Amino acid sequence: MSTPQLILKQRAELLAVLCGGGSAEPLDCVLDLLLAWEVLVWEDYLSIQVLPEEQKAGLCFGEECAVVGKNRPDTATLTLLADRPVLVRKLRDNIDGALNVLLTTDCFTIKDCDVVQLPVYTPSQQVRRLLDQVRFKGETAAKTLLQFLEQTETTRPNPEDKENHPSANCMLYQKKLRSSVAAQSHTLSTYGGTGHFSLDDIYTDGLLEVMDGSGETTTLGLEDVVGPVGTLNDDADTFLVSGEAGSGKSTLLQRLHLLWAREALLTNIFLLFPFSCRKLNAEHRELSLKELLFLHCCWPDRGQDEVFQFILDHPNLVLFTFDGLDEFKQGFTDEERHCCPTKQVPIPVLLFNLLQGTLMKGVMKVVTSRPQAVGPSLKRYLRKEVLLKGFSPGGIDCFVKKHHSDPAMARRVIESLQANSVLLSLCHIPVFCWIVTKCHQELLGSQDGIPQTITDVYLLVLQHFFQRKSYQPQGVLGKAWLEEHLDTVLKLGQLALESLEASCYVFSGYELQRIGLTEQDVSMGFLIYCNDLSVTDCKRYEFLHITLQCFFAAFYLVLNRNSDRSAIYRLFQPKNKQLSGLSQRCLGHCIDSSVEGVKSHVTETPNLQITAQFVSGLLSQRHHNLLQECCPTAVRERKAKQVVKSLSKGMQRHFKSIPRPVEGEKKSMHAMPSFVWLIKCIYEMQDSSIAQDTMAKLDVEHLKLTYCNIGPVECTALAYVLKYLRNPVGLQLDNNSVGDVGVEQLLPCLHICHSLYLRNNNISDEGIRKLLEKGMKCERFQKIALFNNNLTDACTQHFAWLLKSKQNFLSLRLGNNNITSQGAEQLAEGLSSNQSLQFLGLWGNKIGDRGAEALADALRNSTTLIWLSLVDNGVGSAGASALAKLISQSKTLEELW
Ligand code: ADP
């Protein structure tokens, strides 16, 4: 195909590339080249300049063939033309200098300079106008400009350096951005009112994990969040940090921001732009990328276009962060493509195209979200996903010590946590840890017993805040405290619920007024001012934390006498059914009608689930006294019944989804995430008869809850409910974050487990000690799998005891831990007096020859062992010959790895 034919064939595509997106830059660049190659004569070029944009691409250019590679031109004017593409780039950062020279040599008048520097032009366009003007002025002006260029070349030794080197205006902007980001990230909002803590004082590292393609997890440090470890897709630039509500995502991002602002981390990033998705929800205008950056972060005082051009030219030096994608009203979609940085589009289009990399490819993006909001369509664009799993046990101690400057007080709080494993398990979630630590006085002096549920914990924080503002002496909040503050609670509740339903998390003063919230209500401290870089003309508020908004919403559902009778049922319904009901009642003022619809439910489901958990807790019999003056008993009981019925129905739906067992296989149920949620709601009710009734209907032999985000809190709830199962079950919890504290929480249901699978769960020797102490007494407990935890020789003595004392134990799998020859010797001791074990897995430890010899020796008399794995243990010839003897003597061993 000839070139003209080729062009004709691709005309539509060429038009889209040259004129699409509203930017003149692509076409101007092509025109520069065509002029330089003399494909286009000057008159043609001038006529194109006055045509409307969309017609430009339809032109047939003057001369037939390009004069590429001709001899150098002999006049200065022609040289400027031939070098035009290069000159546009070279002069872009030095327009002022060039104009100055042309002005002082009288080649240009002030008016000429003004024409060039019209603010509507980008720096590249300004250079083109300058070159056009010089050509018009003639040979002397062209020579002057060439001389100027020569001089600046010699004073600037490496032009490549200059390309990357930011101009003074860019440096100035960086300084401004750094100081705004530092100011914004200096304190945590949950400590905002007190003024006692800076982020530095209180920040405690959370547990960060990344999973590679094969499901192996690695622990990361903060600096690795945007590092190479765990990369799944090299073509993508979006890093996701995912974690449940309150796990510390926003705080982690804030720490990244602060460290960048101080040049202590991300030092290769020149500009960092922080965004909050909940605040972007409130932006209803269409914006260009430039407006988004400058309006929502900070505005350059000088050289806006130049700074923006720098950003466009150096994507590798720029980082965007988006906090709380799960709170963005619209679910992610990649249906609408947009790549033009100067065209104004709705915010979702801008955001989604940035995340995909269609717009500003190469800019790193760090996004935080709850896992539920990250669907397959977004996953395609993720470079990697980092899981934030809250505090480790050591992290909890560290946090408490940071919070209490008085070491004696810190010790008391830590001791009270150690003494109460339910509370300790809650503290793995930083936001709960914050409440528990903050409310230590109420906690240590509490007469109502130690908190057991998250509802208890949030009631504590409620009391704490009201106490702070009360005139009564410390620690004495009258029994009727809720009744006293009922009006405030209801108003906050109404605001919380109506806005949750509309995925709205930021409120104007007007909205507060509409609900009747007064200054005094606000001063209680549950609402805080939005911390925002962008310039807005009115104050905006948000709840201290999203979980607190859910708590108030739950209070409203429980206490509001006018709520419609099906409100509770709707809350517990699956999300697709929920939508229609909710959208009928949603607040008009919060909803953007253009986005409310099919995709909007993504954001509210997890929040409504947390709300449902609090509703269950508040309607529990335990809080009857607290609520009795605020809500007629009959209404409370009716609502409690509705909750119980909803939970039971929800469970039934799950049980019905259990497939019939394949012949020869166990009847097995792979739980869905909402199964864990329902279990947590049942736990909040703290009513054993409800747990018992629900579980009586579950008939499975194997319950699979792998990759379900199960931490210590979930373990508490699981054990509370599963202990009522009628028949023994295999409980598979592989690939969660159970940890030692979670293991302890599981003990109440151990008697009903014939097998326990805890692969990859951060469990250490201490967890095993407690587990086996109980396990030894559980007749049915026969199998355990602990592949890939943190076990050492310190746990093997406990297994030895188990093997000695439990002559029906069948399977012990300890692969990929840190067991050495010493540990193997301990195990051998137990094995020598055991006559039941059939499977022993030690793959990937370090037992060596000595360990293999000890095991082989101990197993020689076994009449039950079928399977043994010692792969990758550094076993040499001595070990092998001991194992050879074992093979020759054993009558049962079928497989040796
Ligand atoms: P998320 O964004 O996951 O909902 P946040 O970052 O808002 O969670 O955390 C909620 C609260 O928990 C914070 O306001 C803070 O008080 C506490 N917190 C979270 N992470 C940390 C941390 N790493 N160090 C200290 N406190 C933290």
Short mmCIF file of N, CA, C and O and ligand atoms in Angstrom, two decimals, residues 188-191 199 201-206 242-255 278 323-324 326-327 368-370 388 390-391 399 402-403 429-435 544-547, ligand 1:
data_model
loop_
_atom_site.label_atom_id
_atom_site.label_comp_id
_atom_site.label_asym_id
_atom_site.label_seq_id
_atom_site.Cartn_x
_atom_site.Cartn_y
_atom_site.Cartn_z
N LEU A 188 -2.67 13.01 63.64
CA LEU A 188 -3.74 12.06 63.31
C LEU A 188 -5.07 12.66 63.69
O LEU A 188 -5.19 13.26 64.77
N SER A 189 -6.07 12.46 62.84
CA SER A 189 -7.36 13.10 63.13
C SER A 189 -7.95 12.61 64.45
O SER A 189 -8.59 13.35 65.16
N THR A 190 -7.68 11.35 64.80
CA THR A 190 -8.25 10.83 66.04
C THR A 190 -7.62 11.48 67.28
O THR A 190 -8.10 11.32 68.38
N TYR A 191 -6.51 12.18 67.06
CA TYR A 191 -5.89 12.88 68.18
C TYR A 191 -6.00 14.39 67.99
O TYR A 191 -5.42 15.16 68.74
N LEU A 199 2.03 12.58 64.61
CA LEU A 199 2.08 11.25 64.01
C LEU A 199 3.36 10.54 64.44
O LEU A 199 3.38 9.34 64.69
N ASP A 201 4.86 10.74 67.20
CA ASP A 201 4.78 10.23 68.58
C ASP A 201 4.05 8.90 68.64
O ASP A 201 4.33 8.08 69.50
N ILE A 202 3.08 8.72 67.78
CA ILE A 202 2.16 7.60 67.98
C ILE A 202 2.25 6.53 66.89
O ILE A 202 1.83 5.40 67.09
N TYR A 203 2.84 6.86 65.75
CA TYR A 203 2.81 5.89 64.64
C TYR A 203 3.52 4.59 65.02
O TYR A 203 4.63 4.59 65.52
N THR A 204 2.84 3.51 64.79
CA THR A 204 3.36 2.19 65.10
C THR A 204 3.24 1.35 63.83
O THR A 204 2.19 1.36 63.20
N ASP A 205 4.30 0.65 63.49
CA ASP A 205 4.24 -0.12 62.25
C ASP A 205 3.18 -1.20 62.30
O ASP A 205 3.05 -1.90 63.30
N GLY A 206 2.41 -1.31 61.24
CA GLY A 206 1.42 -2.38 61.14
C GLY A 206 2.04 -3.56 60.41
O GLY A 206 3.16 -3.48 59.89
N SER A 242 -4.59 -2.94 50.84
CA SER A 242 -5.96 -3.26 51.24
C SER A 242 -6.01 -3.75 52.68
O SER A 242 -5.05 -4.34 53.17
N GLY A 243 -7.10 -3.46 53.33
CA GLY A 243 -7.28 -3.86 54.73
C GLY A 243 -8.67 -3.48 55.19
O GLY A 243 -9.32 -2.63 54.58
N GLU A 244 -9.11 -4.12 56.27
CA GLU A 244 -10.46 -3.86 56.78
C GLU A 244 -10.55 -2.47 57.40
O GLU A 244 -9.53 -1.83 57.63
N ALA A 245 -11.78 -2.06 57.69
CA ALA A 245 -11.98 -0.74 58.30
C ALA A 245 -11.20 -0.67 59.61
O ALA A 245 -11.28 -1.58 60.42
N GLY A 246 -10.44 0.39 59.78
CA GLY A 246 -9.71 0.59 61.03
C GLY A 246 -8.38 -0.14 61.10
O GLY A 246 -7.70 -0.09 62.12
N SER A 247 -7.98 -0.79 60.01
CA SER A 247 -6.71 -1.53 60.05
C SER A 247 -5.51 -0.59 59.91
O SER A 247 -4.38 -1.02 60.06
N GLY A 248 -5.78 0.67 59.60
CA GLY A 248 -4.69 1.65 59.58
C GLY A 248 -4.25 2.08 58.18
O GLY A 248 -3.14 2.58 58.01
N LYS A 249 -5.13 1.95 57.19
CA LYS A 249 -4.75 2.30 55.83
C LYS A 249 -4.47 3.79 55.67
O LYS A 249 -3.45 4.19 55.13
N SER A 250 -5.41 4.60 56.17
CA SER A 250 -5.23 6.05 56.01
C SER A 250 -3.99 6.51 56.77
O SER A 250 -3.24 7.36 56.30
N THR A 251 -3.79 5.90 57.93
CA THR A 251 -2.64 6.30 58.74
C THR A 251 -1.34 5.93 58.05
O THR A 251 -0.37 6.69 58.07
N LEU A 252 -1.33 4.77 57.44
CA LEU A 252 -0.13 4.35 56.70
C LEU A 252 0.18 5.33 55.58
O LEU A 252 1.32 5.74 55.38
N LEU A 253 -0.87 5.72 54.87
CA LEU A 253 -0.67 6.64 53.76
C LEU A 253 -0.17 7.99 54.29
O LEU A 253 0.73 8.60 53.73
N GLN A 254 -0.75 8.39 55.41
CA GLN A 254 -0.35 9.65 56.03
C GLN A 254 1.13 9.61 56.39
O GLN A 254 1.86 10.58 56.22
N ARG A 255 1.58 8.45 56.88
CA ARG A 255 2.99 8.30 57.24
C ARG A 255 3.87 8.42 55.99
O ARG A 255 4.90 9.08 56.01
N ARG A 278 -13.03 10.12 49.59
CA ARG A 278 -14.28 10.62 50.19
C ARG A 278 -14.43 12.11 49.88
O ARG A 278 -15.53 12.60 49.72
N ASP A 323 -6.66 7.80 48.89
CA ASP A 323 -7.06 7.10 50.11
C ASP A 323 -8.54 6.72 50.04
O ASP A 323 -9.38 7.54 49.66
N GLY A 324 -8.84 5.47 50.40
CA GLY A 324 -10.23 5.04 50.56
C GLY A 324 -11.01 4.91 49.27
O GLY A 324 -12.09 5.48 49.14
N ASP A 326 -12.67 2.54 48.44
CA ASP A 326 -13.95 1.91 48.80
C ASP A 326 -14.99 2.97 49.15
O ASP A 326 -16.19 2.68 49.15
N GLU A 327 -14.56 4.19 49.46
CA GLU A 327 -15.53 5.22 49.80
C GLU A 327 -15.88 6.08 48.59
O GLU A 327 -16.68 7.02 48.70
N THR A 368 -5.56 3.04 48.63
CA THR A 368 -5.97 2.19 49.74
C THR A 368 -7.45 1.87 49.59
O THR A 368 -8.21 2.68 49.07
N SER A 369 -7.82 0.70 50.05
CA SER A 369 -9.23 0.31 49.95
C SER A 369 -9.51 -0.88 50.85
O SER A 369 -8.60 -1.65 51.18
N ARG A 370 -10.77 -1.03 51.21
CA ARG A 370 -11.15 -2.28 51.84
C ARG A 370 -11.24 -3.32 50.74
O ARG A 370 -11.56 -2.99 49.60
N LEU A 388 -2.76 -5.00 54.54
CA LEU A 388 -2.45 -4.41 55.85
C LEU A 388 -3.28 -5.16 56.88
O LEU A 388 -4.50 -5.16 56.83
N GLY A 390 -3.20 -4.89 60.33
CA GLY A 390 -3.32 -4.34 61.69
C GLY A 390 -2.04 -4.51 62.49
O GLY A 390 -0.97 -4.70 61.92
N PHE A 391 -2.16 -4.46 63.81
CA PHE A 391 -0.99 -4.55 64.68
C PHE A 391 -0.65 -6.00 65.00
O PHE A 391 -1.54 -6.83 65.18
N PHE A 399 2.31 0.40 70.76
CA PHE A 399 1.33 1.47 70.63
C PHE A 399 0.90 1.98 72.01
O PHE A 399 0.85 3.18 72.26
N LYS A 402 3.50 4.07 73.55
CA LYS A 402 3.60 5.40 72.93
C LYS A 402 2.46 6.30 73.40
O LYS A 402 2.63 7.50 73.56
N HIS A 403 1.30 5.69 73.57
CA HIS A 403 0.12 6.46 73.94
C HIS A 403 0.21 6.98 75.37
O HIS A 403 -0.22 8.09 75.67
N ILE A 429 -6.77 -4.72 65.72
CA ILE A 429 -7.27 -3.72 64.77
C ILE A 429 -6.95 -2.35 65.37
O ILE A 429 -7.46 -2.00 66.45
N PRO A 430 -6.10 -1.56 64.73
CA PRO A 430 -5.63 -0.32 65.34
C PRO A 430 -6.73 0.61 65.85
O PRO A 430 -6.57 1.20 66.91
N VAL A 431 -7.85 0.71 65.12
CA VAL A 431 -8.85 1.67 65.60
C VAL A 431 -9.44 1.20 66.93
O VAL A 431 -9.71 2.02 67.82
N PHE A 432 -9.58 -0.10 67.13
CA PHE A 432 -10.07 -0.61 68.42
C PHE A 432 -8.99 -0.40 69.49
O PHE A 432 -9.28 -0.09 70.63
N CYS A 433 -7.76 -0.60 69.07
CA CYS A 433 -6.64 -0.43 70.00
C CYS A 433 -6.61 1.02 70.49
O CYS A 433 -6.38 1.30 71.67
N TRP A 434 -6.86 1.92 69.57
CA TRP A 434 -6.89 3.34 69.92
C TRP A 434 -7.98 3.61 70.96
O TRP A 434 -7.75 4.27 71.98
N ILE A 435 -9.17 3.04 70.74
CA ILE A 435 -10.29 3.28 71.66
C ILE A 435 -9.97 2.69 73.03
O ILE A 435 -10.09 3.35 74.07
N LEU A 544 -15.13 10.92 63.26
CA LEU A 544 -13.76 10.59 63.65
C LEU A 544 -13.21 9.40 62.88
O LEU A 544 -12.06 9.36 62.50
N HIS A 545 -14.06 8.41 62.71
CA HIS A 545 -13.67 7.26 61.91
C HIS A 545 -14.94 6.65 61.33
O HIS A 545 -16.01 6.75 61.93
N ILE A 546 -14.81 5.99 60.19
CA ILE A 546 -15.99 5.43 59.52
C ILE A 546 -16.74 4.46 60.44
O ILE A 546 -17.97 4.40 60.43
N THR A 547 -16.00 3.73 61.28
CA THR A 547 -16.67 2.77 62.16
C THR A 547 -17.56 3.49 63.18
O THR A 547 -18.60 2.97 63.59
P1 ADP B 1 -8.48 2.73 58.02
O1 ADP B 1 -8.06 3.78 57.05
O2 ADP B 1 -7.92 1.38 57.65
O3 ADP B 1 -9.95 2.68 58.27
P2 ADP B 1 -7.20 4.42 59.96
O4 ADP B 1 -5.85 4.62 59.37
O5 ADP B 1 -8.18 5.51 59.79
O6 ADP B 1 -7.81 3.06 59.44
O7 ADP B 1 -7.00 4.09 61.49
C1 ADP B 1 -7.95 4.39 62.48
C2 ADP B 1 -7.28 4.88 63.74
O8 ADP B 1 -6.45 3.83 64.27
C3 ADP B 1 -6.33 6.02 63.51
O9 ADP B 1 -7.01 7.25 63.56
C4 ADP B 1 -5.35 5.86 64.64
O10 ADP B 1 -5.87 6.39 65.84
C5 ADP B 1 -5.23 4.37 64.77
N1 ADP B 1 -4.11 3.86 63.95
C6 ADP B 1 -4.21 3.23 62.76
N2 ADP B 1 -3.00 2.86 62.31
C7 ADP B 1 -2.12 3.29 63.21
C8 ADP B 1 -0.68 3.22 63.29
N3 ADP B 1 0.03 2.62 62.34
N4 ADP B 1 -0.08 3.76 64.36
C9 ADP B 1 -0.82 4.33 65.32
N5 ADP B 1 -2.15 4.44 65.30
C10 ADP B 1 -2.82 3.93 64.26
#
